[in-house]
N, CA, C and O atoms as CSV, one atom per row, in Angstrom:
chain,resi,resn,atom,element,x,y,z
A,1,MET,N,N,4.713,9.199,-4.958
A,1,MET,CA,C,3.839,8.500,-4.051
A,1,MET,C,C,4.553,8.354,-2.709
A,1,MET,O,O,5.696,7.903,-2.641
A,2,ASN,N,N,3.860,8.741,-1.655
A,2,ASN,CA,C,4.462,8.704,-0.330
A,2,ASN,C,C,3.680,7.740,0.559
A,2,ASN,O,O,2.541,8.020,0.932
A,3,LEU,N,N,4.288,6.612,0.895
A,3,LEU,CA,C,3.648,5.634,1.764
A,3,LEU,C,C,4.166,5.719,3.195
A,3,LEU,O,O,3.846,4.867,4.024
A,4,LYS,N,N,4.959,6.733,3.487
A,4,LYS,CA,C,5.542,6.868,4.821
A,4,LYS,C,C,4.431,7.136,5.838
A,4,LYS,O,O,3.626,8.051,5.668
A,5,GLY,N,N,4.404,6.336,6.881
A,5,GLY,CA,C,3.412,6.516,7.937
A,5,GLY,C,C,2.083,5.849,7.664
A,5,GLY,O,O,1.182,5.930,8.499
A,6,VAL,N,N,1.925,5.190,6.518
A,6,VAL,CA,C,0.678,4.486,6.206
A,6,VAL,C,C,0.854,3.030,6.625
A,6,VAL,O,O,1.820,2.371,6.241
A,7,ILE,N,N,-0.105,2.536,7.426
A,7,ILE,CA,C,0.006,1.178,7.952
A,7,ILE,C,C,-1.280,0.395,7.739
A,7,ILE,O,O,-2.343,0.954,7.470
A,8,SER,N,N,-1.146,-0.904,7.868
A,8,SER,CA,C,-2.276,-1.818,7.880
A,8,SER,C,C,-2.266,-2.506,9.235
A,8,SER,O,O,-1.209,-2.898,9.729
A,9,ILE,N,N,-3.439,-2.653,9.838
A,9,ILE,CA,C,-3.548,-3.335,11.124
A,9,ILE,C,C,-4.353,-4.604,10.900
A,9,ILE,O,O,-5.501,-4.555,10.459
A,10,SER,N,N,-3.744,-5.730,11.205
A,10,SER,CA,C,-4.397,-7.015,11.018
A,10,SER,C,C,-5.669,-7.086,11.860
A,10,SER,O,O,-5.658,-6.761,13.047
A,11,GLY,N,N,-6.760,-7.512,11.234
A,11,GLY,CA,C,-8.030,-7.619,11.936
A,11,GLY,C,C,-8.897,-6.378,11.841
A,11,GLY,O,O,-10.047,-6.393,12.280
A,12,ARG,N,N,-8.368,-5.309,11.277
A,12,ARG,CA,C,-9.151,-4.077,11.101
A,12,ARG,C,C,-9.183,-3.727,9.623
A,12,ARG,O,O,-8.153,-3.776,8.951
A,13,PRO,N,N,-10.350,-3.377,9.114
A,13,PRO,CA,C,-10.440,-3.062,7.680
A,13,PRO,C,C,-9.812,-1.713,7.358
A,13,PRO,O,O,-9.835,-0.791,8.172
A,14,GLY,N,N,-9.258,-1.616,6.169
A,14,GLY,CA,C,-8.741,-0.348,5.687
A,14,GLY,C,C,-7.286,-0.103,6.026
A,14,GLY,O,O,-6.579,-0.965,6.548
A,15,LEU,N,N,-6.872,1.113,5.704
A,15,LEU,CA,C,-5.506,1.563,5.957
A,15,LEU,C,C,-5.541,2.724,6.934
A,15,LEU,O,O,-6.555,3.409,7.067
A,16,PHE,N,N,-4.433,2.937,7.609
A,16,PHE,CA,C,-4.353,3.961,8.636
A,16,PHE,C,C,-3.081,4.776,8.470
A,16,PHE,O,O,-2.081,4.294,7.940
A,17,LYS,N,N,-3.138,6.013,8.929
A,17,LYS,CA,C,-1.970,6.893,8.930
A,17,LYS,C,C,-1.602,7.154,10.386
A,17,LYS,O,O,-2.463,7.482,11.202
A,18,VAL,N,N,-0.331,7.007,10.702
A,18,VAL,CA,C,0.140,7.248,12.066
A,18,VAL,C,C,0.142,8.751,12.311
A,18,VAL,O,O,0.750,9.508,11.555
A,19,VAL,N,N,-0.546,9.187,13.380
A,19,VAL,CA,C,-0.624,10.625,13.666
A,19,VAL,C,C,-0.001,11.005,15.003
A,19,VAL,O,O,0.263,12.182,15.246
A,20,GLY,N,N,0.235,10.033,15.866
A,20,GLY,CA,C,0.823,10.368,17.156
A,20,GLY,C,C,1.189,9.127,17.934
A,20,GLY,O,O,0.983,7.998,17.488
A,21,GLN,N,N,1.743,9.370,19.118
A,21,GLN,CA,C,2.163,8.256,19.948
A,21,GLN,C,C,1.721,8.504,21.375
A,21,GLN,O,O,1.925,9.587,21.924
A,22,GLY,N,N,1.110,7.487,21.971
A,22,GLY,CA,C,0.722,7.557,23.371
A,22,GLY,C,C,1.743,6.838,24.227
A,22,GLY,O,O,2.841,6.518,23.772
A,23,LYS,N,N,1.365,6.586,25.483
A,23,LYS,CA,C,2.298,5.930,26.397
A,23,LYS,C,C,2.552,4.474,25.988
A,23,LYS,O,O,3.703,4.043,25.916
A,24,ASN,N,N,1.498,3.728,25.725
A,24,ASN,CA,C,1.621,2.311,25.383
A,24,ASN,C,C,1.049,1.990,24.008
A,24,ASN,O,O,0.778,0.826,23.709
A,25,ASN,N,N,0.864,2.988,23.181
A,25,ASN,CA,C,0.227,2.751,21.888
A,25,ASN,C,C,0.621,3.833,20.894
A,25,ASN,O,O,1.333,4.781,21.225
A,26,ILE,N,N,0.141,3.669,19.672
A,26,ILE,CA,C,0.256,4.747,18.690
A,26,ILE,C,C,-1.158,5.152,18.292
A,26,ILE,O,O,-2.076,4.332,18.309
A,27,ILE,N,N,-1.320,6.390,17.943
A,27,ILE,CA,C,-2.617,6.900,17.515
A,27,ILE,C,C,-2.625,6.883,15.994
A,27,ILE,O,O,-1.737,7.444,15.352
A,28,VAL,N,N,-3.637,6.234,15.424
A,28,VAL,CA,C,-3.743,6.134,13.975
A,28,VAL,C,C,-5.075,6.713,13.527
A,28,VAL,O,O,-6.053,6.735,14.275
A,29,GLU,N,N,-5.083,7.177,12.290
A,29,GLU,CA,C,-6.284,7.769,11.709
A,29,GLU,C,C,-6.646,6.976,10.465
A,29,GLU,O,O,-5.808,6.783,9.584
A,30,ALA,N,N,-7.886,6.515,10.385
A,30,ALA,CA,C,-8.340,5.750,9.227
A,30,ALA,C,C,-8.345,6.648,7.998
A,30,ALA,O,O,-8.782,7.796,8.069
A,31,LEU,N,N,-7.858,6.129,6.865
A,31,LEU,CA,C,-7.803,6.935,5.645
A,31,LEU,C,C,-9.188,7.184,5.056
A,31,LEU,O,O,-9.414,8.215,4.422
A,32,ASN,N,N,-10.122,6.241,5.261
A,32,ASN,CA,C,-11.422,6.395,4.618
A,32,ASN,C,C,-12.384,7.299,5.379
A,32,ASN,O,O,-13.178,7.992,4.742
A,33,ASP,N,N,-12.351,7.326,6.720
A,33,ASP,CA,C,-13.311,8.158,7.451
A,33,ASP,C,C,-12.677,9.097,8.485
A,33,ASP,O,O,-13.392,9.776,9.222
A,34,ASN,N,N,-11.343,9.140,8.544
A,34,ASN,CA,C,-10.589,10.048,9.420
A,34,ASN,C,C,-10.875,9.866,10.913
A,34,ASN,O,O,-10.661,10.793,11.694
A,35,LYS,N,N,-11.356,8.686,11.322
A,35,LYS,CA,C,-11.550,8.413,12.743
A,35,LYS,C,C,-10.216,8.011,13.350
A,35,LYS,O,O,-9.446,7.255,12.756
A,36,ARG,N,N,-9.959,8.525,14.536
A,36,ARG,CA,C,-8.703,8.212,15.221
A,36,ARG,C,C,-8.944,7.119,16.256
A,36,ARG,O,O,-9.909,7.155,17.019
A,37,ILE,N,N,-8.039,6.151,16.256
A,37,ILE,CA,C,-8.120,5.044,17.206
A,37,ILE,C,C,-6.711,4.707,17.689
A,37,ILE,O,O,-5.731,5.016,17.012
A,38,PRO,N,N,-6.607,4.074,18.858
A,38,PRO,CA,C,-5.283,3.639,19.314
A,38,PRO,C,C,-4.937,2.270,18.722
A,38,PRO,O,O,-5.815,1.428,18.534
A,39,ALA,N,N,-3.674,2.062,18.437
A,39,ALA,CA,C,-3.170,0.750,18.022
A,39,ALA,C,C,-2.141,0.335,19.065
A,39,ALA,O,O,-1.186,1.063,19.337
A,40,TYR,N,N,-2.344,-0.822,19.634
A,40,TYR,CA,C,-1.501,-1.278,20.738
A,40,TYR,C,C,-0.375,-2.180,20.253
A,40,TYR,O,O,-0.361,-2.608,19.099
A,41,ALA,N,N,0.559,-2.462,21.138
A,41,ALA,CA,C,1.706,-3.309,20.804
A,41,ALA,C,C,1.273,-4.730,20.461
A,41,ALA,O,O,1.998,-5.447,19.771
A,42,THR,N,N,0.108,-5.144,20.929
A,42,THR,CA,C,-0.377,-6.495,20.631
A,42,THR,C,C,-0.984,-6.601,19.237
A,42,THR,O,O,-1.173,-7.708,18.733
A,43,ASP,N,N,-1.293,-5.468,18.605
A,43,ASP,CA,C,-1.836,-5.475,17.241
A,43,ASP,C,C,-0.728,-5.813,16.257
A,43,ASP,O,O,0.418,-5.396,16.427
A,44,ARG,N,N,-1.083,-6.575,15.225
A,44,ARG,CA,C,-0.109,-6.870,14.170
A,44,ARG,C,C,-0.161,-5.736,13.156
A,44,ARG,O,O,-1.115,-5.622,12.386
A,45,ILE,N,N,0.868,-4.904,13.163
A,45,ILE,CA,C,0.918,-3.712,12.324
A,45,ILE,C,C,1.963,-3.904,11.238
A,45,ILE,O,O,3.076,-4.356,11.506
A,46,SER,N,N,1.593,-3.553,9.998
A,46,SER,CA,C,2.530,-3.627,8.872
A,46,SER,C,C,2.585,-2.272,8.192
A,46,SER,O,O,1.553,-1.727,7.801
A,47,ALA,N,N,3.779,-1.729,8.049
A,47,ALA,CA,C,3.959,-0.473,7.320
A,47,ALA,C,C,3.967,-0.781,5.831
A,47,ALA,O,O,4.649,-1.712,5.402
A,48,LEU,N,N,3.227,-0.022,5.036
A,48,LEU,CA,C,3.151,-0.278,3.605
A,48,LEU,C,C,4.496,-0.115,2.916
A,48,LEU,O,O,4.756,-0.772,1.908
A,49,GLU,N,N,5.352,0.747,3.441
A,49,GLU,CA,C,6.657,0.932,2.803
A,49,GLU,C,C,7.576,-0.270,3.020
A,49,GLU,O,O,8.607,-0.380,2.356
A,50,ASP,N,N,7.218,-1.177,3.940
A,50,ASP,CA,C,8.021,-2.382,4.191
A,50,ASP,C,C,7.509,-3.605,3.437
A,50,ASP,O,O,8.164,-4.647,3.434
A,51,ILE,N,N,6.350,-3.491,2.800
A,51,ILE,CA,C,5.739,-4.633,2.110
A,51,ILE,C,C,6.259,-4.703,0.681
A,51,ILE,O,O,6.460,-3.677,0.031
A,52,SER,N,N,6.475,-5.924,0.198
A,52,SER,CA,C,6.897,-6.110,-1.192
A,52,SER,C,C,6.153,-7.303,-1.785
A,52,SER,O,O,5.585,-8.123,-1.065
A,53,ILE,N,N,6.171,-7.379,-3.115
A,53,ILE,CA,C,5.489,-8.445,-3.846
A,53,ILE,C,C,6.540,-9.432,-4.341
A,53,ILE,O,O,7.573,-9.039,-4.884
A,54,TYR,N,N,6.264,-10.709,-4.149
A,54,TYR,CA,C,7.187,-11.747,-4.616
A,54,TYR,C,C,7.212,-11.797,-6.136
A,54,TYR,O,O,6.163,-11.769,-6.780
A,55,THR,N,N,8.407,-11.870,-6.709
A,55,THR,CA,C,8.569,-12.124,-8.142
A,55,THR,C,C,9.552,-13.278,-8.283
A,55,THR,O,O,10.114,-13.752,-7.296
A,56,TYR,N,N,9.753,-13.723,-9.508
A,56,TYR,CA,C,10.656,-14.856,-9.718
A,56,TYR,C,C,12.116,-14.465,-9.531
A,56,TYR,O,O,12.946,-15.328,-9.246
A,57,GLU,N,N,12.449,-13.187,-9.685
A,57,GLU,CA,C,13.824,-12.754,-9.444
A,57,GLU,C,C,13.964,-12.210,-8.028
A,57,GLU,O,O,14.335,-12.953,-7.119
A,58,GLU,N,N,13.678,-10.945,-7.828
A,58,GLU,CA,C,13.753,-10.360,-6.489
A,58,GLU,C,C,12.440,-9.661,-6.182
A,58,GLU,O,O,11.695,-9.289,-7.088
A,59,ASP,N,N,12.166,-9.487,-4.905
A,59,ASP,CA,C,10.909,-8.875,-4.490
A,59,ASP,C,C,10.841,-7.418,-4.935
A,59,ASP,O,O,11.846,-6.708,-4.943
A,60,VAL,N,N,9.632,-6.988,-5.306
A,60,VAL,CA,C,9.409,-5.613,-5.756
A,60,VAL,C,C,8.650,-4.872,-4.657
A,60,VAL,O,O,7.586,-5.329,-4.238
A,61,PRO,N,N,9.173,-3.734,-4.178
A,61,PRO,CA,C,8.471,-2.975,-3.138
A,61,PRO,C,C,7.078,-2.545,-3.600
A,61,PRO,O,O,6.854,-2.261,-4.776
A,62,LEU,N,N,6.158,-2.504,-2.649
A,62,LEU,CA,C,4.774,-2.142,-2.938
A,62,LEU,C,C,4.685,-0.774,-3.604
A,62,LEU,O,O,3.847,-0.565,-4.482
A,63,LYS,N,N,5.532,0.148,-3.199
A,63,LYS,CA,C,5.533,1.493,-3.776
A,63,LYS,C,C,5.783,1.444,-5.281
A,63,LYS,O,O,5.126,2.156,-6.039
A,64,GLU,N,N,6.728,0.607,-5.720
A,64,GLU,CA,C,7.020,0.494,-7.155
A,64,GLU,C,C,5.852,-0.119,-7.916
A,64,GLU,O,O,5.555,0.292,-9.037
A,65,VAL,N,N,5.187,-1.103,-7.311
A,65,VAL,CA,C,4.018,-1.714,-7.947
A,65,VAL,C,C,2.927,-0.665,-8.111
A,65,VAL,O,O,2.293,-0.587,-9.164
A,66,TYR,N,N,2.702,0.145,-7.075
A,66,TYR,CA,C,1.667,1.173,-7.146
A,66,TYR,C,C,2.021,2.278,-8.138
A,66,TYR,O,O,1.125,2.861,-8.749
A,67,ILE,N,N,3.289,2.574,-8.309
A,67,ILE,CA,C,3.693,3.549,-9.327
A,67,ILE,C,C,3.359,3.001,-10.714
A,67,ILE,O,O,2.907,3.744,-11.586
A,68,LYS,N,N,3.581,1.704,-10.917
A,68,LYS,CA,C,3.228,1.073,-12.197
A,68,LYS,C,C,1.718,1.063,-12.396
A,68,LYS,O,O,1.242,1.266,-13.513
A,69,PHE,N,N,0.957,0.829,-11.325
A,69,PHE,CA,C,-0.507,0.904,-11.394
A,69,PHE,C,C,-0.918,2.295,-11.872
A,69,PHE,O,O,-1.745,2.433,-12.773
A,70,ARG,N,N,-0.331,3.324,-11.258
A,70,ARG,CA,C,-0.688,4.708,-11.579
A,70,ARG,C,C,-0.374,5.034,-13.030
A,70,ARG,O,O,-1.158,5.711,-13.694
A,71,GLU,N,N,0.772,4.559,-13.534
A,71,GLU,CA,C,1.132,4.791,-14.936
A,71,GLU,C,C,0.129,4.121,-15.871
A,71,GLU,O,O,-0.196,4.664,-16.927
A,72,LYS,N,N,-0.357,2.951,-15.486
A,72,LYS,CA,C,-1.282,2.203,-16.343
A,72,LYS,C,C,-2.668,2.840,-16.382
A,72,LYS,O,O,-3.278,2.925,-17.448
A,73,VAL,N,N,-3.171,3.287,-15.239
A,73,VAL,CA,C,-4.544,3.797,-15.182
A,73,VAL,C,C,-4.636,5.314,-15.299
A,73,VAL,O,O,-5.741,5.857,-15.300
A,74,ALA,N,N,-3.522,6.004,-15.398
A,74,ALA,CA,C,-3.489,7.458,-15.606
A,74,ALA,C,C,-4.314,8.211,-14.565
A,74,ALA,O,O,-5.272,8.905,-14.906
A,75,ASP,N,N,-3.939,8.071,-13.300
A,75,ASP,CA,C,-4.547,8.801,-12.187
A,75,ASP,C,C,-6.032,8.502,-11.991
A,75,ASP,O,O,-6.787,9.370,-11.552
A,76,GLU,N,N,-6.447,7.299,-12.308
A,76,GLU,CA,C,-7.803,6.835,-12.017
A,76,GLU,C,C,-7.693,5.701,-11.012
A,76,GLU,O,O,-6.595,5.244,-10.694
A,77,GLN,N,N,-8.843,5.250,-10.511
A,77,GLN,CA,C,-8.822,4.080,-9.645
A,77,GLN,C,C,-8.605,2.833,-10.491
A,77,GLN,O,O,-8.952,2.803,-11.671
A,78,VAL,N,N,-8.030,1.807,-9.878
A,78,VAL,CA,C,-7.863,0.529,-10.566
A,78,VAL,C,C,-9.136,-0.286,-10.379
A,78,VAL,O,O,-10.108,0.196,-9.799
A,79,LEU,N,N,-9.127,-1.508,-10.867
A,79,LEU,CA,C,-10.277,-2.389,-10.708
A,79,LEU,C,C,-10.644,-2.532,-9.233
A,79,LEU,O,O,-9.786,-2.448,-8.354
A,80,SER,N,N,-11.924,-2.747,-8.982
A,80,SER,CA,C,-12.363,-2.984,-7.613
A,80,SER,C,C,-11.846,-4.337,-7.144
A,80,SER,O,O,-11.687,-5.261,-7.942
A,81,HIS,N,N,-11.588,-4.445,-5.858
A,81,HIS,CA,C,-11.123,-5.725,-5.316
A,81,HIS,C,C,-12.223,-6.787,-5.346
A,81,HIS,O,O,-11.963,-7.960,-5.078
A,82,LYS,N,N,-13.446,-6.376,-5.672
A,82,LYS,CA,C,-14.561,-7.319,-5.751
A,82,LYS,C,C,-14.741,-7.902,-7.151
A,82,LYS,O,O,-15.612,-8.743,-7.370
A,83,GLU,N,N,-13.915,-7.453,-8.098
A,83,GLU,CA,C,-13.946,-8.026,-9.454
A,83,GLU,C,C,-13.517,-9.487,-9.394
A,83,GLU,O,O,-13.010,-9.959,-8.376
A,84,SER,N,N,-13.729,-10.194,-10.501
A,84,SER,CA,C,-13.328,-11.601,-10.532
A,84,SER,C,C,-11.808,-11.708,-10.416
A,84,SER,O,O,-11.070,-10.822,-10.848
A,85,LEU,N,N,-11.371,-12.792,-9.835
A,85,LEU,CA,C,-9.945,-12.995,-9.616
A,85,LEU,C,C,-9.178,-13.035,-10.930
A,85,LEU,O,O,-8.035,-12.582,-10.990
A,86,SER,N,N,-9.788,-13.568,-11.980
A,86,SER,CA,C,-9.091,-13.647,-13.273
A,86,SER,C,C,-8.806,-12.251,-13.832
A,86,SER,O,O,-7.746,-12.029,-14.418
A,87,LYS,N,N,-9.744,-11.302,-13.659
A,87,LYS,CA,C,-9.519,-9.924,-14.118
A,87,LYS,C,C,-8.393,-9.263,-13.324
A,87,LYS,O,O,-7.533,-8.586,-13.888
A,88,LEU,N,N,-8.413,-9.470,-12.009
A,88,LEU,CA,C,-7.380,-8.876,-11.156
A,88,LEU,C,C,-6.007,-9.450,-11.489
A,88,LEU,O,O,-5.022,-8.716,-11.563
A,89,GLU,N,N,-5.948,-10.773,-11.690
A,89,GLU,CA,C,-4.674,-11.412,-12.022
A,89,GLU,C,C,-4.149,-10.942,-13.372
A,89,GLU,O,O,-2.948,-10.721,-13.526
A,90,SER,N,N,-5.041,-10.788,-14.358
A,90,SER,CA,C,-4.576,-10.347,-15.678
A,90,SER,C,C,-4.057,-8.910,-15.622
A,90,SER,O,O,-3.068,-8.586,-16.279
A,91,PHE,N,N,-4.717,-8.044,-14.842
A,91,PHE,CA,C,-4.237,-6.665,-14.685
A,91,PHE,C,C,-2.869,-6.658,-14.005
A,91,PHE,O,O,-1.956,-5.956,-14.441
A,92,LEU,N,N,-2.735,-7.439,-12.938
A,92,LEU,CA,C,-1.458,-7.495,-12.227
A,92,LEU,C,C,-0.366,-8.054,-13.129
A,92,LEU,O,O,0.781,-7.612,-13.064
A,93,GLU,N,N,-0.714,-9.020,-13.965
A,93,GLU,CA,C,0.267,-9.605,-14.876
A,93,GLU,C,C,0.727,-8.604,-15.933
A,93,GLU,O,O,1.881,-8.644,-16.361
A,94,GLU,N,N,-0.168,-7.702,-16.359
A,94,GLU,CA,C,0.219,-6.650,-17.304
A,94,GLU,C,C,1.208,-5.682,-16.656
A,94,GLU,O,O,2.169,-5.243,-17.288
A,95,VAL,N,N,0.962,-5.361,-15.397
A,95,VAL,CA,C,1.785,-4.386,-14.688
A,95,VAL,C,C,3.080,-5.013,-14.164
A,95,VAL,O,O,4.145,-4.399,-14.227
A,96,LEU,N,N,2.979,-6.218,-13.656
A,96,LEU,CA,C,4.121,-6.915,-13.054
A,96,LEU,C,C,4.155,-8.344,-13.608
A,96,LEU,O,O,3.716,-9.279,-12.938
A,97,PRO,N,N,4.678,-8.516,-14.834
A,97,PRO,CA,C,4.575,-9.808,-15.518
A,97,PRO,C,C,5.271,-10.972,-14.818
A,97,PRO,O,O,4.879,-12.122,-15.012
A,98,ASP,N,N,6.282,-10.703,-14.020
A,98,ASP,CA,C,7.015,-11.815,-13.414
A,98,ASP,C,C,6.680,-12.039,-11.939
A,98,ASP,O,O,7.503,-12.572,-11.195
A,99,TYR,N,N,5.458,-11.632,-11.500
A,99,TYR,CA,C,5.113,-11.892,-10.103
A,99,TYR,C,C,4.948,-13.400,-9.896
A,99,TYR,O,O,4.499,-14.112,-10.795
A,100,ASP,N,N,5.307,-13.866,-8.730
A,100,ASP,CA,C,5.301,-15.294,-8.415
A,100,ASP,C,C,3.869,-15.749,-8.132
A,100,ASP,O,O,3.306,-15.436,-7.083
A,101,LYS,N,N,3.294,-16.485,-9.068
A,101,LYS,CA,C,1.891,-16.897,-8.963
A,101,LYS,C,C,1.653,-17.924,-7.860
A,101,LYS,O,O,0.520,-18.103,-7.414
A,102,GLU,N,N,2.703,-18.593,-7.420
A,102,GLU,CA,C,2.549,-19.587,-6.359
A,102,GLU,C,C,2.622,-18.967,-4.965
A,102,GLU,O,O,1.996,-19.473,-4.033
A,103,ARG,N,N,3.371,-17.888,-4.811
A,103,ARG,CA,C,3.541,-17.280,-3.485
A,103,ARG,C,C,2.670,-16.050,-3.265
A,103,ARG,O,O,2.491,-15.630,-2.122
A,104,VAL,N,N,2.126,-15.462,-4.324
A,104,VAL,CA,C,1.211,-14.329,-4.174
A,104,VAL,C,C,-0.203,-14.903,-4.234
A,104,VAL,O,O,-0.687,-15.282,-5.300
A,105,TYR,N,N,-0.850,-14.960,-3.087
A,105,TYR,CA,C,-2.159,-15.597,-2.963
A,105,TYR,C,C,-3.274,-14.683,-3.468
A,105,TYR,O,O,-3.092,-13.469,-3.547
A,106,PRO,N,N,-4.444,-15.270,-3.816
A,106,PRO,CA,C,-5.582,-14.445,-4.257
A,106,PRO,C,C,-5.974,-13.371,-3.241
A,106,PRO,O,O,-6.342,-12.262,-3.629
A,107,SER,N,N,-5.899,-13.686,-1.954
A,107,SER,CA,C,-6.237,-12.685,-0.935
A,107,SER,C,C,-5.252,-11.517,-0.971
A,107,SER,O,O,-5.634,-10.374,-0.722
A,108,ASP,N,N,-3.979,-11.805,-1.281
A,108,ASP,CA,C,-2.978,-10.743,-1.401
A,108,ASP,C,C,-3.289,-9.839,-2.587
A,108,ASP,O,O,-3.155,-8.618,-2.498
A,109,ILE,N,N,-3.705,-10.445,-3.699
A,109,ILE,CA,C,-4.018,-9.673,-4.909
A,109,ILE,C,C,-5.203,-8.754,-4.644
A,109,ILE,O,O,-5.180,-7.585,-5.029
A,110,LYS,N,N,-6.240,-9.275,-3.988
A,110,LYS,CA,C,-7.416,-8.450,-3.681
A,110,LYS,C,C,-7.039,-7.294,-2.759
A,110,LYS,O,O,-7.498,-6.167,-2.943
A,111,LYS,N,N,-6.200,-7.583,-1.766
A,111,LYS,CA,C,-5.755,-6.546,-0.837
A,111,LYS,C,C,-4.945,-5.475,-1.561
A,111,LYS,O,O,-5.062,-4.288,-1.257
A,112,LEU,N,N,-4.130,-5.897,-2.514
A,112,LEU,CA,C,-3.313,-4.985,-3.307
A,112,LEU,C,C,-4.191,-3.943,-4.016
A,112,LEU,O,O,-3.893,-2.749,-3.987
A,113,PHE,N,N,-5.265,-4.406,-4.646
A,113,PHE,CA,C,-6.172,-3.508,-5.363
A,113,PHE,C,C,-6.997,-2.665,-4.394
A,113,PHE,O,O,-7.204,-1.475,-4.636
A,114,GLN,N,N,-7.467,-3.261,-3.308
A,114,GLN,CA,C,-8.251,-2.515,-2.329
A,114,GLN,C,C,-7.422,-1.385,-1.720
A,114,GLN,O,O,-7.905,-0.261,-1.583
A,115,TRP,N,N,-6.180,-1.682,-1.357
A,115,TRP,CA,C,-5.313,-0.667,-0.763
A,115,TRP,C,C,-5.013,0.451,-1.746
A,115,TRP,O,O,-5.001,1.618,-1.356
A,116,TYR,N,N,-4.769,0.126,-3.015
A,116,TYR,CA,C,-4.480,1.177,-3.994
A,116,TYR,C,C,-5.671,2.127,-4.101
A,116,TYR,O,O,-5.494,3.345,-4.118
A,117,ASN,N,N,-6.883,1.574,-4.173
A,117,ASN,CA,C,-8.065,2.432,-4.293
A,117,ASN,C,C,-8.265,3.293,-3.043
A,117,ASN,O,O,-8.691,4.443,-3.152
A,118,LEU,N,N,-7.965,2.754,-1.863
A,118,LEU,CA,C,-8.047,3.561,-0.638
A,118,LEU,C,C,-7.026,4.697,-0.659
A,118,LEU,O,O,-7.339,5.831,-0.295
A,119,LEU,N,N,-5.809,4.385,-1.087
A,119,LEU,CA,C,-4.768,5.416,-1.189
A,119,LEU,C,C,-5.146,6.471,-2.223
A,119,LEU,O,O,-4.888,7.659,-2.028
A,120,HIS,N,N,-5.758,6.036,-3.323
A,120,HIS,CA,C,-6.168,6.979,-4.371
A,120,HIS,C,C,-7.239,7.927,-3.847
A,120,HIS,O,O,-7.168,9.133,-4.083
A,121,LYS,N,N,-8.236,7.390,-3.134
A,121,LYS,CA,C,-9.296,8.233,-2.567
A,121,LYS,C,C,-8.736,9.234,-1.560
A,121,LYS,O,O,-9.244,10.348,-1.435
A,122,ALA,N,N,-7.685,8.829,-0.843
A,122,ALA,CA,C,-7.069,9.716,0.153
A,122,ALA,C,C,-6.087,10.695,-0.475
A,122,ALA,O,O,-5.540,11.554,0.218
A,123,GLY,N,N,-5.855,10.575,-1.788
A,123,GLY,CA,C,-4.952,11.487,-2.480
A,123,GLY,C,C,-3.477,11.187,-2.265
A,123,GLY,O,O,-2.638,12.074,-2.416
A,124,LEU,N,N,-3.153,9.954,-1.915
A,124,LEU,CA,C,-1.761,9.601,-1.635
A,124,LEU,C,C,-1.064,8.908,-2.797
A,124,LEU,O,O,0.070,8.454,-2.646
A,125,THR,N,N,-1.718,8.813,-3.956
A,125,THR,CA,C,-1.073,8.164,-5.100
A,125,THR,C,C,-0.399,9.160,-6.028
A,125,THR,O,O,0.272,8.765,-6.981
A,126,ALA,N,N,-0.570,10.445,-5.757
A,126,ALA,CA,C,0.057,11.459,-6.608
A,126,ALA,C,C,1.571,11.379,-6.471
A,126,ALA,O,O,2.084,11.106,-5.386
A,127,PRO,N,N,2.292,11.617,-7.571
A,127,PRO,CA,C,3.756,11.567,-7.480
A,127,PRO,C,C,4.276,12.689,-6.591
A,127,PRO,O,O,3.781,13.815,-6.634
A,128,VAL,N,N,5.277,12.364,-5.788
A,128,VAL,CA,C,5.877,13.330,-4.868
A,128,VAL,C,C,7.309,13.560,-5.308
A,128,VAL,O,O,8.081,12.615,-5.466
A,129,GLU,N,N,7.659,14.832,-5.506
A,129,GLU,CA,C,9.033,15.167,-5.867
A,129,GLU,C,C,9.893,15.068,-4.619
A,129,GLU,O,O,9.529,15.581,-3.561
A,130,GLU,N,N,11.023,14.412,-4.744
A,130,GLU,CA,C,11.932,14.252,-3.614
A,130,GLU,C,C,12.694,15.556,-3.403
A,130,GLU,O,O,13.325,16.076,-4.324
A,131,THR,N,N,12.627,16.071,-2.190
A,131,THR,CA,C,13.333,17.316,-1.895
A,131,THR,C,C,14.803,17.029,-1.636
A,131,THR,O,O,15.192,15.882,-1.418
A,132,ALA,N,N,15.605,18.062,-1.661
A,132,ALA,CA,C,17.049,17.908,-1.461
A,132,ALA,C,C,17.367,17.408,-0.055
A,132,ALA,O,O,18.323,16.655,0.134
A,133,THR,N,N,16.569,17.821,0.935
A,133,THR,CA,C,16.837,17.368,2.305
A,133,THR,C,C,16.552,15.880,2.453
A,133,THR,O,O,17.292,15.180,3.145
A,134,GLU,N,N,15.495,15.383,1.817
A,134,GLU,CA,C,15.200,13.952,1.873
A,134,GLU,C,C,16.296,13.151,1.192
A,134,GLU,O,O,16.686,12.088,1.677
A,135,ALA,N,N,16.792,13.653,0.076
A,135,ALA,CA,C,17.844,12.949,-0.659
A,135,ALA,C,C,19.128,12.891,0.160
A,135,ALA,O,O,19.812,11.868,0.169
A,136,SER,N,N,19.458,13.982,0.847
A,136,SER,CA,C,20.683,13.983,1.645
A,136,SER,C,C,20.549,13.080,2.870
A,136,SER,O,O,21.533,12.482,3.306
A,137,GLN,N,N,19.339,12.975,3.432
A,137,GLN,CA,C,19.124,12.086,4.570
A,137,GLN,C,C,19.260,10.627,4.153
A,137,GLN,O,O,19.776,9.813,4.918
A,138,GLU,N,N,18.806,10.287,2.950
A,138,GLU,CA,C,18.902,8.912,2.476
A,138,GLU,C,C,20.342,8.526,2.182
A,138,GLU,O,O,20.706,7.358,2.321
A,139,GLU,N,N,21.170,9.487,1.777
A,139,GLU,CA,C,22.566,9.205,1.468
A,139,GLU,C,C,23.372,8.900,2.721
A,139,GLU,O,O,24.359,8.167,2.655
A,140,GLU,N,N,22.967,9.452,3.866
A,140,GLU,CA,C,23.714,9.255,5.120
A,140,GLU,C,C,23.494,7.927,5.702
A,140,GLU,O,O,24.052,7.613,6.754
């Protein structure tokens, strides 16, 4: 699973992929409809590879949570984010039993499922084999 270049912009629905850079902005493409829009420095942008889920021990990166989702559902979509909160919480508890129930809010859980389904539709949940060049770059 490759989350590199996938971002969320606060106040805008969906997920975006960074495709270019302008003078005072970055150009992003929506994953669901492939429309390109500018994102400015005033926008609150979060890279998915920097997001993690609170647990009682240490935080778990979003990528690892999504890999566990993929193992559980066998390359299908997960529950819709519009399902009842109890169903979403029970699924998350099966996948990540020690997530911090006090610090992970219901809105975060819904976003977690919505984002996974968007990534799945865009074909970004497939496992990616790490190439030798990527491995050597990470070691440096």
